[in-house]
Each structure stands twice: as structure tokens, then as C-alpha cells.
Coordinates of C-alpha atoms and ligand atoms in Angstrom, one line a residue:
X1 CA -13.9 18.5 -96.4
X2 CA -11.3 16.5 -95.8
X3 CA -12.5 15.9 -92.6
X4 CA -15.6 14.7 -93.3
X5 CA -14.2 12.0 -95.8
X6 CA -11.7 10.6 -93.6
X7 CA -14.8 10.1 -90.8
X8 CA -17.1 8.7 -93.5
X9 CA -14.1 5.9 -94.3
X10 CA -13.7 5.7 -90.5
X11 CA -17.2 5.8 -88.8
X12 CA -19.0 3.1 -91.4
X13 CA -17.5 -0.1 -89.7
X14 CA -19.3 -3.4 -90.6
X15 CA -20.5 -6.0 -88.6
X16 CA -17.3 -8.1 -87.8
X17 CA -17.4 -12.0 -87.3
X18 CA -15.2 -14.0 -84.4
X19 CA -13.1 -16.6 -86.1
X20 CA -13.9 -20.5 -85.1
X21 CA -11.9 -21.8 -82.3
X22 CA -8.9 -24.0 -82.9
X23 CA -8.8 -27.6 -80.8
X24 CA -5.0 -28.0 -80.3
X25 CA -5.1 -30.8 -77.3
X26 CA -8.3 -33.4 -77.0
X27 CA -5.7 -36.1 -75.6
X28 CA -7.2 -38.7 -78.3
X29 CA -3.6 -39.2 -79.4
X30 CA -2.2 -40.2 -75.9
X31 CA -2.5 -43.8 -74.6
X32 CA -5.1 -44.2 -71.5
X33 CA -3.2 -44.0 -68.2
X34 CA -0.4 -41.2 -69.4
X35 CA 0.5 -39.1 -66.7
X36 CA 0.9 -35.4 -67.4
X37 CA 3.0 -32.8 -65.3
X38 CA 1.4 -31.3 -62.4
X39 CA 2.4 -27.8 -61.7
X40 CA 2.1 -26.6 -58.0
X41 CA 2.3 -23.1 -56.3
X42 CA 3.3 -22.0 -52.8
X43 CA 5.2 -25.0 -52.7
X44 CA 1.7 -27.1 -53.3
X45 CA 1.4 -30.8 -52.8
X46 CA 1.4 -33.3 -55.4
X47 CA -2.3 -34.2 -57.4
X48 CA -2.1 -36.8 -60.9
X49 CA -3.1 -35.6 -64.0
X50 CA -3.8 -38.8 -66.6
X51 CA -5.3 -39.2 -69.5
X52 CA -8.3 -41.2 -69.0
X53 CA -11.8 -42.0 -70.9
X54 CA -14.0 -39.2 -70.9
X55 CA -16.8 -39.7 -68.0
X56 CA -19.3 -39.1 -70.0
X57 CA -18.6 -41.2 -73.3
X58 CA -16.1 -43.7 -73.1
X59 CA -15.3 -43.7 -76.5
X60 CA -13.3 -40.5 -75.9
X61 CA -10.4 -39.6 -74.2
X62 CA -10.2 -36.9 -71.3
X63 CA -7.5 -35.6 -69.0
X64 CA -8.9 -36.7 -65.1
X65 CA -7.0 -34.7 -62.2
X66 CA -7.0 -35.8 -59.0
X67 CA -5.5 -34.0 -55.8
X68 CA -6.3 -33.9 -51.7
X69 CA -4.9 -30.7 -51.1
X70 CA -4.3 -27.1 -52.6
X71 CA -2.2 -25.8 -55.0
X72 CA -1.3 -28.3 -57.7
X73 CA -3.0 -28.5 -61.3
X74 CA -1.9 -30.1 -64.7
X75 CA 0.6 -28.3 -66.5
X76 CA 1.2 -29.1 -70.5
X77 CA 3.2 -28.3 -73.5
X78 CA 1.0 -27.5 -76.4
X79 CA 1.8 -26.9 -80.2
X80 CA 0.1 -24.0 -82.2
X81 CA -1.1 -24.4 -85.7
X82 CA 2.0 -24.2 -88.1
X83 CA 3.3 -20.7 -88.9
X84 CA 1.4 -18.9 -85.8
X85 CA 2.3 -17.9 -82.4
X86 CA 0.4 -17.0 -79.4
X87 CA 0.1 -13.4 -80.7
X88 CA -1.9 -14.3 -82.8
X89 CA -5.2 -15.3 -80.6
X90 CA -7.4 -13.8 -78.3
X91 CA -9.0 -16.3 -76.1
X92 CA -8.0 -20.1 -74.7
X93 CA -11.6 -21.9 -74.2
X94 CA -11.7 -25.9 -72.6
X95 CA -14.0 -28.1 -71.1
X96 CA -14.5 -28.8 -67.6
X97 CA -16.1 -31.7 -66.4
X98 CA -16.2 -31.5 -62.1
X99 CA -17.3 -34.6 -60.6
X100 CA -18.3 -33.3 -57.5
X101 CA -18.9 -29.8 -55.6
X102 CA -15.4 -28.5 -54.7
X103 CA -14.7 -26.5 -51.1
X104 CA -16.6 -23.1 -51.1
X105 CA -13.3 -21.6 -51.8
X106 CA -11.8 -22.6 -54.9
X107 CA -9.9 -20.6 -57.5
X108 CA -9.6 -21.0 -60.8
X109 CA -6.0 -20.7 -62.2
X110 CA -4.3 -20.6 -65.7
X111 CA -1.1 -19.8 -66.7
X112 CA 0.9 -19.5 -70.0
X113 CA 4.8 -20.0 -69.8
X114 CA 4.2 -19.0 -65.9
X115 CA 2.5 -16.1 -66.5
X116 CA -1.0 -15.9 -64.7
X117 CA -3.7 -15.4 -67.5
X118 CA -6.6 -15.7 -65.1
X119 CA -7.0 -16.0 -61.3
X120 CA -10.0 -15.6 -59.8
X121 CA -12.4 -16.9 -57.3
X122 CA -14.1 -19.8 -59.6
X123 CA -17.8 -18.7 -59.5
X124 CA -19.4 -22.0 -62.0
X125 CA -21.6 -23.3 -59.3
X126 CA -23.7 -24.8 -61.4
X127 CA -21.8 -27.4 -63.6
X128 CA -21.4 -30.1 -61.4
X129 CA -21.4 -33.8 -63.2
X130 CA -21.6 -31.8 -66.8
X131 CA -19.1 -30.5 -69.5
X132 CA -19.0 -27.0 -69.5
X133 CA -17.0 -25.2 -71.8
X134 CA -15.0 -21.8 -70.4
X135 CA -13.5 -19.6 -72.2
X136 CA -10.7 -16.9 -71.0
X137 CA -8.3 -14.2 -72.3
X138 CA -5.6 -14.4 -74.2
X139 CA -4.2 -11.6 -75.2
X140 CA -0.8 -10.0 -74.7
X141 CA 1.0 -12.5 -74.2
X142 CA 4.1 -12.2 -76.6
X143 CA 5.5 -15.3 -77.8
X144 CA 7.4 -16.1 -81.0
X145 CA 7.5 -20.0 -80.5
X146 CA 4.6 -22.2 -81.8
X147 CA 5.1 -24.2 -78.8
X148 CA 3.8 -23.1 -75.3
X149 CA 3.3 -24.3 -71.6
X150 CA -0.3 -23.8 -70.2
X151 CA -0.9 -24.9 -66.7
X152 CA -4.5 -24.5 -65.9
X153 CA -7.5 -25.8 -63.3
X154 CA -9.2 -25.6 -60.2
X155 CA -7.3 -24.5 -56.9
X156 CA -9.2 -26.5 -54.9
X157 CA -8.4 -29.0 -51.7
X158 CA -10.6 -31.5 -53.0
X159 CA -9.7 -31.6 -56.9
X160 CA -11.6 -34.0 -59.4
X161 CA -12.6 -33.2 -62.5
X162 CA -11.7 -33.7 -65.9
X163 CA -10.5 -31.3 -68.6
X164 CA -10.9 -31.6 -72.5
X165 CA -11.0 -29.8 -75.9
X166 CA -8.1 -27.2 -75.1
X167 CA -8.8 -24.8 -78.2
X168 CA -7.5 -21.4 -79.1
X169 CA -9.1 -18.6 -81.0
X170 CA -8.0 -15.9 -83.3
X171 CA -8.3 -12.2 -82.6
X172 CA -12.3 -11.1 -83.6
X173 CA -11.8 -7.9 -85.9
X174 CA -13.1 -5.5 -83.2
X175 CA -15.0 -2.9 -86.0
X176 CA -12.9 -0.2 -85.2
X177 CA -9.0 0.5 -84.8
X178 CA -8.3 0.7 -80.7
X179 CA -5.2 2.0 -81.4
X180 CA -6.3 5.6 -83.1
X181 CA -7.6 8.2 -80.8
X182 CA -10.0 9.4 -82.6
X183 CA -11.7 6.0 -83.2
X184 CA -12.1 5.9 -79.4
X185 CA -15.5 6.6 -77.4
X186 CA -13.1 8.1 -74.5
X187 CA -11.6 10.9 -77.1
X188 CA -15.1 12.1 -78.2
X189 CA -16.5 11.9 -75.0
X190 CA -13.5 13.9 -73.4
X191 CA -13.7 16.5 -75.9
X192 CA -17.1 17.6 -75.1
X193 CA -15.8 17.5 -71.6
X194 CA -18.0 14.6 -70.4
X195 CA -17.1 11.5 -68.2
X196 CA -17.8 8.2 -69.7
X197 CA -17.3 5.1 -67.4
X198 CA -17.4 1.7 -67.1
X199 CA -17.6 -0.5 -64.2
X200 CA -15.4 -3.6 -63.8
X201 CA -15.1 -6.4 -61.8
X202 CA -12.6 -9.1 -60.8
X203 CA -15.5 -11.7 -60.1
X204 CA -16.8 -11.1 -63.9
X205 CA -13.5 -12.2 -65.3
X206 CA -10.5 -11.9 -63.1
X207 CA -10.0 -8.4 -64.5
X208 CA -7.4 -7.9 -61.5
X209 CA -4.6 -10.0 -63.3
X210 CA -5.3 -8.4 -66.5
X211 CA -4.8 -5.0 -65.7
X212 CA -1.1 -5.1 -66.2
X213 CA -1.5 -6.7 -69.5
X214 CA -1.4 -3.5 -71.6
X215 CA -2.7 -5.6 -75.2
X216 CA -5.4 -7.8 -73.3
X217 CA -8.3 -7.0 -74.7
X218 CA -10.6 -6.1 -71.8
X219 CA -8.0 -4.3 -70.3
X220 CA -7.3 -2.1 -73.4
X221 CA -10.9 -1.8 -74.1
X222 CA -11.7 -0.3 -70.8
X223 CA -8.4 1.9 -70.8
X224 CA -8.8 3.2 -74.4
X225 CA -12.7 3.9 -74.2
X226 CA -13.6 4.9 -71.1
X227 CA -12.4 8.2 -68.9
X228 CA -13.9 6.7 -65.7
X229 CA -13.8 3.5 -63.7
X230 CA -16.1 2.2 -61.0
X231 CA -15.7 -1.4 -59.2
X232 CA -18.4 -3.6 -60.3
X233 CA -18.3 -5.0 -56.3
X234 CA -14.7 -4.3 -54.7
X235 CA -15.8 -1.0 -53.2
X236 CA -18.7 -2.6 -51.3
X237 CA -19.5 -2.7 -47.7
X238 CA -18.6 -6.6 -47.9
X239 CA -15.7 -6.2 -50.0
X240 CA -14.3 -3.3 -47.6
X241 CA -14.8 -4.1 -43.9
X242 CA -15.6 -8.3 -44.1
X243 CA -14.8 -8.2 -40.3
X244 CA -15.8 -5.8 -38.2
X245 CA -13.3 -3.1 -38.2
X246 CA -10.7 -5.0 -40.2
X247 CA -10.7 -3.2 -43.7
X248 CA -9.6 -4.8 -46.7
X249 CA -8.1 -2.1 -49.6
X250 CA -6.3 -3.9 -51.2
X251 CA -8.2 -4.9 -54.7
X252 CA -10.0 -1.1 -54.5
X253 CA -6.8 0.0 -53.9
X254 CA -5.4 -1.6 -56.8
X255 CA -8.4 0.0 -59.1
X256 CA -7.5 3.2 -58.0
X257 CA -3.9 2.8 -58.9
X258 CA -4.9 1.7 -62.3
X259 CA -7.2 4.6 -62.7
X260 CA -4.4 6.8 -61.8
X261 CA -1.7 5.5 -64.2
X262 CA -4.5 5.9 -67.5
X263 CA -5.8 9.3 -66.0
X264 CA -9.3 7.9 -65.3
X265 CA -11.6 9.5 -62.8
X266 CA -12.9 6.7 -59.9
X267 CA -16.8 6.8 -58.9
X268 CA -17.0 5.3 -55.9
X269 CA -20.1 2.4 -55.3
X270 CA -21.1 2.2 -52.6
X271 CA -20.9 3.4 -49.1
X272 CA -24.3 2.4 -47.7
X273 CA -26.5 0.0 -49.8
X274 CA -28.5 -3.1 -47.9
X275 CA -27.5 -5.3 -50.5
X276 CA -23.4 -7.8 -50.3
X277 CA -23.1 -6.5 -46.5
X278 CA -20.9 -8.2 -44.9
X279 CA -22.0 -11.8 -42.6
X280 CA -20.9 -10.2 -39.5
X281 CA -23.9 -7.7 -40.0
X282 CA -26.0 -11.0 -40.0
X283 CA -28.7 -8.7 -41.9
X284 CA -29.9 -11.8 -43.7
X285 CA -30.1 -12.3 -47.7
X286 CA -32.0 -9.5 -48.3
X287 CA -30.4 -7.0 -46.3
X288 CA -33.5 -6.8 -44.0
X289 CA -32.9 -8.5 -40.7
X290 CA -31.2 -7.7 -37.4
X291 CA -29.9 -10.7 -36.6
X292 CA -27.6 -9.3 -33.9
X293 CA -30.4 -7.3 -32.5
X294 CA -28.2 -4.1 -32.5
X295 CA -29.1 -0.8 -31.2
X296 CA -30.0 2.2 -33.1
X297 CA -26.8 3.8 -31.4
X298 CA -25.0 0.3 -32.5
X299 CA -25.6 0.3 -36.2
X300 CA -25.1 4.5 -36.6
X301 CA -21.5 3.6 -35.0
X302 CA -20.7 1.0 -37.6
X303 CA -22.0 3.0 -40.2
X304 CA -20.7 6.0 -39.5
X305 CA -17.3 4.1 -38.7
X306 CA -17.5 2.4 -42.5
X307 CA -18.4 5.5 -44.1
X308 CA -15.8 7.9 -42.3
X309 CA -12.7 5.4 -43.0
X310 CA -13.5 4.4 -46.6
X311 CA -14.2 8.0 -47.3
X312 CA -10.3 9.0 -45.7
X313 CA -9.0 6.3 -47.1
X314 CA -9.8 7.5 -50.5
X315 CA -9.6 11.4 -49.9
X316 CA -8.7 13.4 -53.1
X317 CA -8.6 10.3 -54.7
X318 CA -11.9 8.9 -55.5
X319 CA -13.6 12.2 -56.4
X320 CA -17.1 11.2 -55.8
X321 CA -19.4 8.6 -54.0
X322 CA -22.2 7.0 -54.6
X323 CA -23.4 7.5 -50.9
X324 CA -26.8 5.4 -50.2
X325 CA -27.9 3.5 -53.0
X326 CA -31.2 1.6 -53.1
X327 CA -33.2 3.3 -50.5
X328 CA -36.4 3.2 -52.0
X329 CA -38.8 -0.3 -52.3
X330 CA -38.7 -2.0 -55.6
X331 CA -41.9 -0.2 -56.6
X332 CA -40.6 3.2 -55.2
X333 CA -43.7 3.7 -53.1
X334 CA -42.1 3.6 -49.4
X335 CA -38.9 3.5 -48.0
X336 CA -37.0 0.3 -48.7
X337 CA -37.3 -1.7 -45.1
X338 CA -33.4 -2.6 -45.0
X339 CA -31.6 -2.9 -41.5
X340 CA -30.7 0.4 -42.0
X341 CA -34.2 2.0 -42.4
X342 CA -35.6 -0.4 -40.0
X343 CA -33.3 0.0 -37.1
X344 CA -32.2 3.8 -37.7
X345 CA -35.2 5.1 -39.7
X346 CA -34.7 7.4 -42.4
X347 CA -32.4 9.7 -41.0
X348 CA -29.6 7.4 -42.1
X349 CA -29.6 8.7 -44.9
X350 CA -28.9 12.2 -43.7
X351 CA -26.4 11.0 -41.5
X352 CA -24.6 8.9 -43.9
X353 CA -24.1 11.9 -46.3
X354 CA -23.0 14.3 -43.1
X355 CA -20.2 11.7 -42.3
X356 CA -19.0 11.1 -46.2
X357 CA -19.1 15.1 -46.2
X358 CA -17.0 15.2 -43.0
X359 CA -14.4 12.8 -44.4
X360 CA -13.7 14.2 -47.4
X361 CA -15.4 18.0 -47.6
X362 CA -14.3 17.9 -51.1
X363 CA -16.0 14.5 -52.6
X364 CA -19.0 14.8 -55.0
X365 CA -21.8 13.2 -52.7
X366 CA -24.5 11.3 -54.7
X367 CA -28.1 9.2 -53.9
X368 CA -28.3 6.3 -56.2
X369 CA -31.1 4.4 -57.1
X370 CA -32.9 2.3 -60.2
X371 CA -36.1 2.5 -62.0
X372 CA -36.7 6.4 -61.1
X373 CA -35.3 7.5 -64.3
X374 CA -38.5 9.2 -65.5
X375 CA -40.6 11.7 -64.2
X376 CA -43.9 11.2 -63.3
X377 CA -43.3 7.8 -62.2
X378 CA -44.3 6.9 -58.7
X379 CA -40.2 5.9 -58.2
X380 CA -39.1 8.8 -60.3
X381 CA -40.9 11.4 -58.2
X382 CA -40.2 9.7 -55.0
X383 CA -36.3 10.1 -55.6
X384 CA -37.2 13.9 -56.7
X385 CA -39.1 14.3 -53.2
X386 CA -36.2 12.7 -51.4
X387 CA -33.8 14.5 -52.9
X388 CA -35.9 17.5 -52.4
X389 CA -36.1 16.9 -48.5
X390 CA -32.6 16.4 -48.4
X391 CA -31.5 19.7 -50.4
X392 CA -34.2 21.5 -47.8
X393 CA -32.5 20.3 -45.0
X394 CA -29.0 21.5 -46.0
X395 CA -27.2 17.9 -46.1
X396 CA -24.4 17.6 -47.8
X397 CA -25.7 16.2 -51.3
X398 CA -24.6 17.3 -54.7
X399 CA -26.2 14.8 -57.0
X400 CA -28.8 12.2 -58.0
X401 CA -27.6 8.8 -59.6
X402 CA -30.0 7.0 -61.9
X403 CA -29.0 3.5 -62.2
X404 CA -30.7 3.0 -65.8
X405 CA -31.1 -0.6 -66.1
X406 CA -33.7 -0.6 -68.9
X407 CA -35.0 -2.8 -71.8
X408 CA -34.6 -1.4 -75.2
X409 CA -37.0 0.8 -76.6
X410 CA -38.7 1.2 -73.1
X411 CA -37.8 4.3 -72.0
X412 CA -39.5 7.5 -72.8
X413 CA -36.4 10.2 -73.2
X414 CA -38.2 13.3 -72.4
X415 CA -39.5 12.3 -69.3
X416 CA -35.7 11.1 -68.7
X417 CA -34.4 14.5 -69.4
X418 CA -37.4 16.6 -67.7
X419 CA -36.1 14.8 -64.5
X420 CA -32.7 15.3 -65.3
X421 CA -33.6 19.2 -65.5
X422 CA -35.6 19.5 -62.5
X423 CA -32.6 18.4 -60.8
X424 CA -30.8 21.6 -62.0
X425 CA -33.3 23.9 -60.5
X426 CA -32.3 22.0 -57.3
X427 CA -29.1 22.6 -57.6
X428 CA -28.4 19.2 -57.9
X429 CA -26.3 17.0 -60.9
X430 CA -28.4 14.1 -61.9
X431 CA -25.9 11.0 -64.2
X432 CA -26.6 7.6 -65.2
X433 CA -24.7 5.6 -62.9
X434 CA -24.8 1.9 -64.2
X435 CA -26.2 1.8 -67.7
X436 CA -27.7 -1.3 -69.4
X437 CA -29.8 -1.9 -72.3
X438 CA -31.3 -5.5 -72.2
X439 CA -32.9 -7.4 -75.0
X440 CA -35.2 -10.2 -74.6
X441 CA -34.1 -14.0 -75.5
X442 CA -35.9 -13.9 -78.6
X443 CA -33.9 -11.1 -80.1
X444 CA -30.6 -11.8 -79.3
X445 CA -28.0 -11.5 -82.1
X446 CA -30.7 -9.5 -84.1
X447 CA -29.7 -6.5 -85.9
X448 CA -32.8 -4.8 -85.3
X449 CA -32.6 -5.1 -81.9
X450 CA -29.2 -4.1 -81.7
X451 CA -30.2 -1.1 -83.2
X452 CA -32.9 0.1 -80.9
X453 CA -30.7 -0.6 -78.5
X454 CA -28.2 1.5 -80.4
X455 CA -31.0 4.4 -80.2
X456 CA -31.2 4.1 -76.3
X457 CA -27.2 4.5 -75.5
X458 CA -27.3 7.3 -78.0
X459 CA -30.6 9.4 -76.6
X460 CA -28.8 8.8 -73.1
X461 CA -25.7 10.7 -74.1
X462 CA -27.8 13.5 -75.8
X463 CA -29.2 13.8 -72.6
X464 CA -25.8 14.1 -70.9
X465 CA -24.4 16.3 -73.7
X466 CA -27.7 18.7 -73.4
X467 CA -27.2 19.1 -69.9
X468 CA -24.4 20.7 -67.6
X469 CA -25.7 19.0 -64.1
X470 CA -25.2 15.8 -65.9
X471 CA -21.5 15.1 -66.5
X472 CA -21.0 11.3 -66.6
X473 CA -22.7 8.3 -68.3
X474 CA -21.7 5.1 -66.4
X475 CA -22.1 1.7 -68.3
X476 CA -22.6 -0.9 -66.0
X477 CA -20.3 -3.9 -67.8
X478 CA -17.6 -4.4 -70.3
X479 CA -19.0 -7.4 -72.3
X480 CA -22.3 -8.9 -73.1
X481 CA -21.1 -12.3 -72.0
X482 CA -20.1 -11.2 -68.4
X483 CA -23.2 -8.5 -67.7
X484 CA -25.0 -9.4 -64.6
X485 CA -28.3 -9.3 -66.7
X486 CA -27.8 -12.9 -67.6
X487 CA -27.3 -13.8 -64.1
X488 CA -30.1 -11.5 -62.8
X489 CA -33.2 -12.5 -65.0
X490 CA -31.8 -15.9 -65.1
X491 CA -31.1 -15.7 -69.0
X492 CA -34.3 -14.4 -70.0
X493 CA -32.8 -11.1 -70.9
X494 CA -29.2 -10.0 -72.3
X495 CA -26.5 -8.7 -74.3
X496 CA -27.2 -5.3 -72.6
X497 CA -23.8 -3.7 -73.4
X498 CA -21.9 -2.2 -76.3
X499 CA -19.3 -4.5 -76.6
X500 CA -20.4 -8.3 -77.4
X501 CA -18.0 -11.5 -77.3
X502 CA -14.3 -10.7 -77.7
X503 CA -15.1 -6.9 -77.3
X504 CA -16.4 -6.5 -80.8
X505 CA -18.5 -3.1 -81.1
X506 CA -21.8 -3.1 -81.3
X507 CA -24.0 -0.5 -83.5
X508 CA -24.3 0.9 -80.2
X509 CA -20.4 1.8 -79.5
X510 CA -21.0 3.6 -82.6
X511 CA -23.9 5.5 -82.0
X512 CA -22.4 6.6 -78.4
X513 CA -19.7 7.6 -80.2
X514 CA -21.7 9.6 -82.9
X515 CA -23.1 11.4 -80.3
X516 CA -19.9 12.9 -78.7
X517 CA -17.9 13.3 -81.9
X518 CA -21.4 15.2 -83.5
X519 CA -21.6 17.3 -80.6
X520 CA -17.9 18.1 -80.5
X521 CA -17.5 18.8 -83.8
X522 CA -20.6 21.2 -84.8
X523 CA -20.6 22.8 -81.2
X524 CA -24.2 23.0 -81.6
X525 CA -26.7 21.9 -79.4
X526 CA -30.1 20.4 -81.3
X527 CA -33.2 20.6 -79.2
X528 CA -37.2 20.2 -80.3
X529 CA -38.6 23.2 -79.1
X530 CA -41.1 21.1 -77.0
X531 CA -38.7 18.8 -75.2
X532 CA -39.5 19.8 -72.1
X533 CA -43.2 19.9 -72.9
X534 CA -43.8 23.4 -72.4
X535 CA -43.1 26.6 -74.7
X536 CA -39.1 27.6 -75.2
X537 CA -38.7 30.9 -73.7
X538 CA -38.0 33.1 -76.8
X539 CA -38.0 36.2 -75.3
X540 CA -34.4 34.9 -74.8
X541 CA -33.8 33.5 -78.0
X542 CA -31.9 35.6 -81.3
X543 CA -30.6 34.5 -84.4
X544 CA -27.3 35.1 -85.5
X545 CA -27.6 38.7 -86.9
X546 CA -28.6 39.6 -83.2
X547 CA -32.8 39.8 -84.0
X548 CA -34.9 38.5 -81.7
X549 CA -36.7 34.6 -82.8
X550 CA -40.1 34.4 -82.2
X551 CA -42.8 31.2 -82.1
X552 CA -42.2 29.0 -85.1
X553 CA -38.9 30.0 -85.9
X554 CA -36.8 27.3 -87.0
X555 CA -33.0 27.2 -87.4
X556 CA -29.7 28.3 -85.7
X557 CA -30.4 30.2 -82.6
X558 CA -28.7 31.8 -79.4
X559 CA -29.8 31.5 -75.9
X560 CA -28.4 32.7 -72.9
X561 CA -24.7 32.5 -74.8
X562 CA -25.5 28.7 -75.8
X563 CA -26.2 27.9 -79.8
X564 CA -29.3 25.5 -80.5
X565 CA -31.3 24.4 -83.6
X566 CA -34.8 24.9 -83.5
X567 CA -36.5 22.2 -85.6
Ligands
XIL1 C1 -24.5 -5.9 -59.4 C2 -22.5 -6.6 -60.3 O1 -22.9 -6.2 -61.1 C3 -22.9 -8.3 -59.7 O2 -21.5 -8.6 -60.3 C4 -22.9 -8.6 -58.0 O3 -23.1 -10.1 -58.0 C5 -24.4 -7.6 -57.9 O4 -24.5 -6.5 -57.8 N1 -27.5 -2.2 -58.9 C6 -26.0 -1.6 -58.2 C7 -24.7 -2.8 -58.7 O5 -26.2 -0.8 -57.6 O6 -24.1 -2.6 -57.8 C8 -25.4 -3.9 -58.8 O7 -24.3 -4.5 -59.2 C9 -26.1 -4.3 -59.9 C10 -27.7 -3.3 -59.5

């Protein structure tokens, strides 16, 4: 009883609202021409940071930075609102105006009191010639003073940009107590013996520079709530083998170490794919041209070397791999015409699994694709037939990954569960590898849309829980504003994840947690008798007194050593 009351209190979290940003520097109090400090890294050369009029609105002032070489950006000493310190805030934002395109390689660099807050490739190509607001995490900087020093800017050899309206934002109420185990997702998924996973990528929001900061909200949201992590980009072919035969493991290694520090498993993603291939392969932007005219043997050697080197490097540490990714065509009617398929033929898939298995015989090897979640659809059945062929050829494959990039309210969960179950009959795992549940723009921020989405996450978790061959559910992105879906759909869809801006828990977070918690607490699996479209095997169902039950029975039954409720 006591425990029930406690949960009522804990789990009825309301919608939380983030605070408004407070501008702490708009440069209006400085005379035009005032020069600010320039911060230099790696012995960088000088630039000039001067207060000038705003390039768009001459009535306002802004800070103009120019340099013709690397490693210098403006450095300012700023004062926080009275009575507050940096520890009270969770985000810093500023407006940036770029006069021209920088060089291709550039890095956004933000440091507070010399500690790096953000340092990552600057990917905002679209904002030249206009003011754009940039927002970055500001967690975990302990500071008891009311002033702090910040250096911020784009590290580029051709710096010519303006900065204005530097603002800080109070930490949002995220809707649950992240420090209390019982309120985290990870606790309950783990209690059910399941993996709840999350992908993180350095390009999303400079995550690699935040891994060391325990209190950083992106970092903390990850390691408190998830027991599995996937590199969103850093284990792809172009990231790991940027030059032929030369492997670059630093970023991926760092994530694996991080996972080990936090007791999380790592899914390796992905060994063989048509996308994000390195330039030297010369496969064209869609991964389908053979620009170097490789022979079949040459391409087999390239793939074998890549897979063998990568899987061996992580042997015993990365316990499962997406060996082949997206090998089916968009609609699933045929094989995708990737460079691998066109030059090698379908056998590239078989070979890839054999090489991965040889490099780490204990690794669990998956084939992964999208829009193949439902049984009875062209692509769902094509993936099944491919997996079946691989199994019948004794290829070392252990599971199928369903990416599950879906639109809220669209999945037919009976078809999804039937799909998971038929893989079990083949002796294969079937897991959800890249879940996001997108919402159309007209529905953004609407409670009804968020509830619909929460129902989808919940149903996926129930399928995971009910099926022993479904150990993992991985979510593709940690917070709505940095989801790949926004770019992928040109902004017409978004908000696909379980945390919103500033890592505030959405209804989907609570519903997912409910699924795991209810399952753990009841120890009972709830099924509807027609879940797989067929009549259940009543000859093997018993009530609690050991008596066989027949069709139409409702209530608790035991079947094959498992408890079910027939409704
Ligand atoms: C996406 C990443 O999230 C993006 O950052 C990147 O720009 C493109 O790739 N299917 C996959 C993932 O298997 O690797 C993709 O990830 C999303 C679709």
C-alpha cells in the first residue's frame, strides 16, 4: 500500500515550463569602437573584437569579430543577475551573424573560465548573412561568483562575424527527479532485464565535450536513463576509415570508454551501409556509383578489411553490431542498388556477416532496415525473407533490427508483434534500433499529439517486454531540438523523441517508464487472446488452481511457466 501511494505521488508529474532567457550582454552600454579581449588557443594569432553597429540595424550595437587566421575568438567578462551564479542556469544562447561563408572546416568553440562548454564542428551552413540564435548547454559549471569569463566564437581562418544578445536561462523543471533511481527509465528497464538505448552524436550538439561533465543535463539524461548507447555517426564507415586502410577510432573509443564507466552496453552501428561512406570510396552521394571502378575482388577486400579491423578493435567491448544496414530498396521491392550490391551482388551481405563473426565470435550480429516493422507489408516481408534465406544458408546472423522511424499513430502494433514473433520462430532476435515517433508541424507542442506519441512508445515497450527475442529498444536522439528528423523532413515533422527542449520529460517518457514499471511490479504479462490473429493454445493454459481453462476464460492463467491475463 505504502509503495502504491508513493508511486502516485512520484508519477503524476505535471507539464513543466522552461524559464525565459535573461540577456546579460547586448553591447549597448559600450561606445562604438570599444575593443574586447581576444582569446587565443594553441598559440593562435590575433583577431579583432570591436563593438560596432549591428549589420542589420544601425540603431543597435553588436560585437564584430574579424581574423584572417585560426584559433582566436572574442573573450568577455560577464555579470549574472544579482544573487545568482552559473550553477543556477542550464543554457546559454547568443545571436550570431555571419558576413560570409567560412572555410569548410570550422569549429564552434565556447569556454567558460577556460573550461570547454562546446567544441564541435560548426554545421550551421544556412545562416550566412542573417542573425541566427544559437543555444548551448550550460550545466555543471560550478561557480560561486556572479561574474564569469566566456570566450565564444567560430574557429575559422576567415573569421568575420557578429555576436549579440548573450543570454542565460534558468534550469527547467524536467518533470521528474533524475537523481532518484526509482524515477528513471533505466532503473525499470533494467529491472525487467531489458535494454533501453539511446543514440548520441558529436555533430548533434558536441556531446563528446560534455561526457566529462557529470551534471551536464544532456550527459546526465543519458547515463541516468539508459543502459545502452549507440554512436549516431561515429562508428560509420566514413568516421572510422576516413582514408583507405587508416582507421580513426578516437571518437568511437571515447564513447565505448564512457559506456564502460557508466555500466552501459554499446551497440555498434554500422559496418556496411550505402550512406556515409568515405570520399575515397568514390561511391557518389547516394552510395551507388563505383567511381573508382573497383573490381568485385577489390571491393570485397575493402569491406573485409573494414569489418575485420573494426570488429576486432572492439572485440568483447562492443557486444552487438548492425552488420548490414538498409540493404533493401526504399519500398522493399528489391535490393538497394548500393555500390556493394552492384559490384559484389547480394552475397556481400552473407560475407559481411561471416567476417564480423570471425572477428568476434561472441558478438551478436544484426541486419537492420527501416519501414520493415510490420508483418504483411512489402518491406516487412522482404526483410523476413532475406533473414530466412541467411538463416537457411547458415550465415552467422543473430537478429533483425527494425529502425522504427515512424509517424505518431500510424503503426499497427498487432502486425509489429506478429513480426517480432515470426523472427523468434527463425531463432532470431528482433529489436527496435532507432525509434523516433515524429509529429507533423501543425501538431507541434499539442498535448493530444504528445499523448498519441506516448502511446506508440508504450506499445513498442510492451512488445519488447512480452517477447524474449526482443531485448533492446533504442531511441534515436536525446531531445527534440536535435533530432535528425527535422533536417530529414525539411522541418515539416519533428518532436519525435521522449525529451523536449532542455531535457524536459514528455508524456512518452512517463508512458515508457510505466510500461517497464508495471511489468516489473505485476510480474504478469497482459495479452489479448487474439494478439497474433489466431486462437491461443488453450490446451496449455491453467488457472491458479492448476485447472485447465477453455476458450472464453478471462483472468489470470499460467502457460508454459509464464503468467498471463486473458482479457
Ligand atoms: C542519421 C544521423 O542521426 C544523422 O546525424 C546523420 O546526419 C544521418 O544519419 N538510419 C540510420 C542512421 O541507420 O544511421 C541514420 O542516422 C538515420 C537513419
